[in-house]
């Protein structure tokens, strides 16, 4: 697998992180985005991320340069035709992902098409692909270079060989794969995002400030960061979208999104990426 390139679709936060980890693990990478400026920003972020590792003497300058050389950016999806695996990390819009999977599956006879979707149905995505047995979920966690987990999600159609090859890739990236069924939110987000939603209810009800909620969960439950600081890191729009997927997928009112969360998204308070969420960022 290491000779043929690995494709990454989408140069946002997750796509950048995935491309960085692939390149530093020795894989030639083709990073695709339809927007040239998104690719430039991604290259800058990866450059900066690797620069920090060099400054901390965790990576040599030679290894950094070699990793950057393995990374090619493109705005042409056809450039991914010879990839062994393509990891899709586009925005969480079902129609967009379905179009990408349809197009990607026509580019190559044998590529594995993996999606980094945080909660959408892999079975539905696989259904639009030419070879649905080669579609699988490969869900990374933010920040990708730091967090060790990859959820491997098996669609109804996914073959054993596809699962085994994606688990081997996760291992080659220094990650630990955990198999999860194709159920809304998979494992991590089904647990994590309702907790964030409940934290938003605490704030909405005036029961605690965001600072108090976060301090409480850091010190009382040993979380590395509080749920609302985490919501700001993930993006409040992403958290809201995941709650909506859980609510629709299970039809259970316990997954109702907190109205405060919805209002903040409507106001454009999306967390770190917009400079303001439950906390302020300069
Ligand atoms: N990229 C690369 N490296 C990073 C990084 C980034 N964005 N952020 C932090 N790091 C590195 C730092 O350089 C540092 O490395 P060293 O130990 O070598 O110095 C290390 O990670 C620790 O960072 P810090 O000391 O700055 O800060 P910290 O110890 O407070 O850790 C954190 C920061 C890693 C973000 C930690 O707070 C954490 O793990 N938080 C929880 C994150 C989490 O739960 N993510 C999952 C979100 S859910 C998701 O992603 C799925 C989805 O579908 C929505």
XYZ file of C-alpha atoms and ligand atoms in Angstrom:
336
model
C 0.000 0.000 0.000
C 2.914 2.367 0.667
C 3.938 2.658 -3.043
C 0.655 3.996 -4.380
C -0.454 7.392 -3.058
C -3.243 7.882 -0.560
C -5.793 10.535 -1.474
C -7.373 12.952 0.971
C -10.486 14.832 -0.124
C -11.096 18.120 1.680
C -8.401 20.424 3.071
C -10.232 21.571 6.218
C -9.057 20.878 9.768
C -9.542 17.105 9.548
C -8.202 16.735 5.992
C -5.089 18.724 6.930
C -4.457 16.579 9.989
C -4.998 13.330 8.088
C -2.699 14.457 5.244
C -0.021 15.462 7.766
C -0.126 12.113 9.567
C -0.044 10.170 6.270
C 2.938 12.167 4.967
C 4.918 11.846 8.201
C 4.193 8.095 8.213
C 5.875 7.718 4.803
C 2.890 7.686 2.435
C 2.795 9.790 -0.734
C -0.321 11.952 -0.340
C -2.594 13.701 -2.842
C -4.626 16.329 -1.037
C -7.654 17.433 -3.062
C -9.868 20.442 -2.487
C -11.988 22.332 -4.987
C -10.662 25.626 -3.552
C -7.069 26.603 -4.249
C -6.916 28.887 -1.194
C -8.033 26.021 1.106
C -5.100 23.969 -0.210
C -2.716 26.857 0.418
C -4.007 27.266 3.977
C -3.647 23.510 4.550
C -0.072 23.506 3.299
C 0.729 26.443 5.590
C -0.869 24.684 8.592
C 0.990 21.432 7.930
C 4.247 23.339 7.448
C 3.665 25.067 10.776
C 2.637 21.831 12.550
C 5.778 20.023 11.373
C 7.878 23.102 12.183
C 6.744 22.813 15.811
C 7.861 19.178 15.902
C 11.273 20.205 14.529
C 11.539 23.013 17.121
C 10.785 20.494 19.892
C 13.422 18.157 18.396
C 10.785 15.479 17.846
C 11.475 15.463 14.114
C 14.624 16.201 12.118
C 14.623 18.894 9.439
C 15.364 16.176 6.866
C 12.308 14.155 7.903
C 10.163 17.283 7.792
C 11.376 18.131 4.280
C 10.800 14.535 3.134
C 7.250 14.593 4.567
C 6.472 17.871 2.787
C 7.835 16.439 -0.466
C 5.446 13.494 -0.189
C 2.514 15.894 -0.108
C 0.961 17.021 -3.411
C -2.053 19.335 -3.537
C -4.565 19.363 -6.380
C -7.892 20.866 -7.411
C -8.510 18.048 -9.937
C -10.306 14.993 -8.555
C -8.900 12.916 -11.479
C -5.434 13.255 -9.900
C -6.654 10.764 -7.286
C -7.253 8.038 -9.898
C -4.120 6.015 -9.010
C -4.573 6.185 -5.217
C -4.805 2.902 -3.296
C -7.069 4.509 -0.696
C -8.965 7.786 -0.741
C -10.002 9.266 2.612
C -12.868 11.712 2.203
C -12.970 14.542 4.760
C -15.347 16.965 3.027
C -17.971 19.019 4.930
C -20.800 16.976 6.483
C -23.309 17.518 3.674
C -24.901 14.256 2.537
C -25.446 15.362 -1.103
C -21.838 16.567 -1.406
C -20.423 13.338 0.030
C -22.690 11.207 -2.162
C -21.570 13.076 -5.267
C -17.925 12.643 -4.275
C -18.351 8.917 -3.660
C -20.110 8.457 -6.989
C -17.323 10.353 -8.807
C -14.439 8.773 -6.887
C -15.757 5.254 -7.428
C -15.752 5.859 -11.207
C -12.107 6.955 -11.153
C -10.594 3.685 -10.024
C -11.440 -0.025 -10.198
C -9.759 -1.056 -6.988
C -9.345 1.934 -4.637
C -10.777 1.732 -1.152
C -13.018 4.729 -0.475
C -12.990 5.681 3.190
C -15.053 8.440 4.746
C -14.082 10.454 7.799
C -17.747 11.330 8.332
C -18.511 11.995 11.988
C -22.050 10.622 11.933
C -23.548 10.042 8.476
C -24.583 6.561 7.327
C -21.785 4.656 5.580
C -24.361 2.230 4.188
C -26.039 5.090 2.318
C -22.692 6.366 1.025
C -21.683 2.872 -0.087
C -24.982 2.528 -1.963
C -24.020 5.276 -4.437
C -20.542 3.834 -5.170
C -19.734 1.519 -8.074
C -18.101 -1.002 -5.724
C -19.892 -0.646 -2.369
C -17.823 -3.453 -0.795
C -14.827 -1.081 -0.973
C -16.497 1.698 1.033
C -15.756 2.015 4.743
C -15.709 4.576 7.549
C -12.313 5.762 8.836
C -13.108 8.294 11.522
C -10.222 10.330 12.962
C -10.350 12.654 15.987
C -9.306 16.276 16.320
C -6.399 17.080 16.702
C -5.561 14.226 14.315
C -1.778 14.251 14.923
C -2.384 13.834 18.677
C -5.385 11.546 19.202
C -4.738 7.832 18.762
C -8.174 6.522 17.855
C -9.564 5.650 14.437
C -13.130 4.334 14.455
C -13.459 1.834 11.603
C -17.085 1.724 10.524
C -18.389 -1.128 8.498
C -21.276 -0.388 6.146
C -23.704 -3.232 5.423
C -21.871 -3.736 2.105
C -18.221 -3.452 3.322
C -16.051 -6.529 2.678
C -13.762 -8.162 5.265
C -10.769 -7.347 3.047
C -11.639 -3.618 3.040
C -11.944 -3.560 6.846
C -8.633 -5.426 7.238
C -6.805 -3.055 4.873
C -8.116 0.061 6.613
C -7.182 -1.349 10.008
C -3.668 -2.018 8.669
C -3.469 1.567 7.367
C -4.598 2.953 10.749
C -1.887 0.898 12.431
C 0.742 2.130 9.941
C -0.226 5.673 10.992
C 0.431 4.813 14.653
C -3.293 4.817 15.445
C -5.464 2.251 17.204
C -8.483 1.072 15.226
C -11.732 0.260 16.999
C -14.481 -1.420 14.976
C -17.926 0.121 15.265
C -21.202 -0.644 13.494
C -22.906 1.816 11.156
C -25.130 3.351 13.817
C -25.807 7.114 14.127
C -22.869 8.878 15.833
C -20.930 5.572 15.912
C -19.457 5.157 19.434
C -17.505 8.296 20.370
C -19.844 10.997 19.080
C -22.945 9.206 20.409
C -21.445 9.537 23.877
C -19.479 12.761 23.559
C -21.900 15.084 21.765
C -24.971 14.464 23.997
C -22.657 15.333 26.909
C -21.751 18.612 25.183
C -25.460 19.230 24.466
C -26.301 18.659 28.139
C -23.529 21.086 29.125
C -25.197 23.689 26.873
C -28.493 23.051 28.724
C -26.721 23.733 32.047
C -25.633 27.127 30.691
C -29.023 27.874 29.110
C -30.769 27.154 32.415
C -28.357 29.437 34.279
C -27.282 26.498 36.438
C -23.581 27.066 35.693
C -21.343 29.330 33.624
C -19.331 27.815 30.741
C -16.183 28.320 32.849
C -17.743 26.447 35.799
C -18.950 23.555 33.601
C -15.526 23.154 32.023
C -13.604 23.442 35.283
C -15.949 20.916 36.890
C -15.465 18.288 34.184
C -11.697 18.795 34.016
C -11.210 18.476 37.744
C -14.122 16.167 38.584
C -13.998 13.746 35.686
C -10.356 14.145 34.580
C -11.279 15.224 31.044
C -8.345 16.917 29.254
C -10.606 19.856 28.435
C -14.144 20.763 29.510
C -17.133 19.878 27.273
C -17.782 23.470 26.171
C -14.122 24.159 25.348
C -14.274 20.897 23.401
C -17.445 22.057 21.622
C -15.546 25.194 20.607
C -12.718 23.008 19.269
C -15.049 20.692 17.309
C -17.235 23.578 16.046
C -20.731 24.288 17.385
C -22.206 23.774 13.906
C -20.660 20.293 13.774
C -21.996 19.487 17.279
C -25.488 20.663 16.282
C -25.395 18.618 13.065
C -24.410 15.500 15.023
C -27.287 16.024 17.510
C -29.673 16.342 14.561
C -28.360 13.092 13.063
C -28.826 11.335 16.434
C -32.337 12.747 16.835
C -33.360 11.758 13.320
C -31.591 8.398 13.379
C -33.024 7.198 16.692
C -36.264 9.231 16.786
C -35.697 9.610 20.506
C -36.439 13.004 22.164
C -33.478 12.533 24.492
C -31.314 13.672 21.571
C -33.093 17.037 21.123
C -30.506 19.735 20.375
C -30.211 22.406 23.077
C -31.933 25.615 21.833
C -28.977 27.683 23.081
C -26.627 25.629 20.877
C -28.897 26.272 17.880
C -29.099 30.024 18.617
C -25.323 30.282 18.868
C -24.916 28.559 15.508
C -27.544 30.882 13.982
C -25.571 33.849 15.362
C -22.353 32.587 13.766
C -20.737 31.776 17.136
C -19.159 28.545 15.938
C -16.273 28.213 18.398
C -12.567 28.639 17.760
C -12.928 28.904 13.995
C -15.131 32.013 14.270
C -13.310 33.501 17.272
C -16.290 33.066 19.582
C -18.240 30.151 20.964
C -18.886 29.318 24.611
C -15.526 31.020 25.173
C -13.826 33.909 23.347
C -10.688 33.482 21.226
C -8.436 36.240 20.009
N -1.925 19.601 16.132
C -0.795 18.954 16.459
N -0.379 18.796 17.730
C -1.108 19.353 18.696
C -2.305 20.061 18.440
C -2.691 20.199 17.085
N -3.804 20.836 16.741
N -2.820 20.485 19.627
C -1.987 20.053 20.581
N -0.963 19.374 20.033
C 0.145 18.717 20.734
C 1.015 19.742 21.418
O 2.018 20.207 20.541
C 1.572 18.956 22.590
O 2.658 18.167 22.160
P 3.891 17.844 23.156
O 3.309 17.034 24.279
O 4.805 17.069 22.268
O 4.426 19.163 23.578
C 0.442 17.987 22.959
O -0.408 17.902 21.787
C -0.356 18.511 24.116
O -0.812 19.803 23.778
P -0.840 21.046 24.783
O 0.201 20.878 25.862
O -0.869 22.311 24.006
O -2.271 21.019 25.414
P -3.011 19.923 26.202
O -2.117 18.995 26.927
O -4.031 20.691 26.944
O -3.726 19.081 25.027
C -5.448 18.638 23.504
C -4.538 19.691 24.054
C -4.616 17.571 22.774
C -6.386 19.309 22.503
C -6.230 17.981 24.691
O -6.846 18.979 25.465
C -7.264 16.986 24.251
O -6.966 15.858 23.932
N -8.549 17.418 24.276
C -9.675 16.573 23.912
C -9.801 16.537 22.413
C -10.917 15.648 21.992
O -11.678 15.083 22.757
N -11.055 15.523 20.671
C -12.088 14.744 20.075
C -13.100 15.675 19.498
S -14.389 14.756 18.742
C -13.866 14.561 17.166
O -12.866 15.020 16.741
C -14.733 13.713 16.335
C -15.811 14.360 15.615
O -16.292 13.725 14.688
C -16.411 15.636 15.979
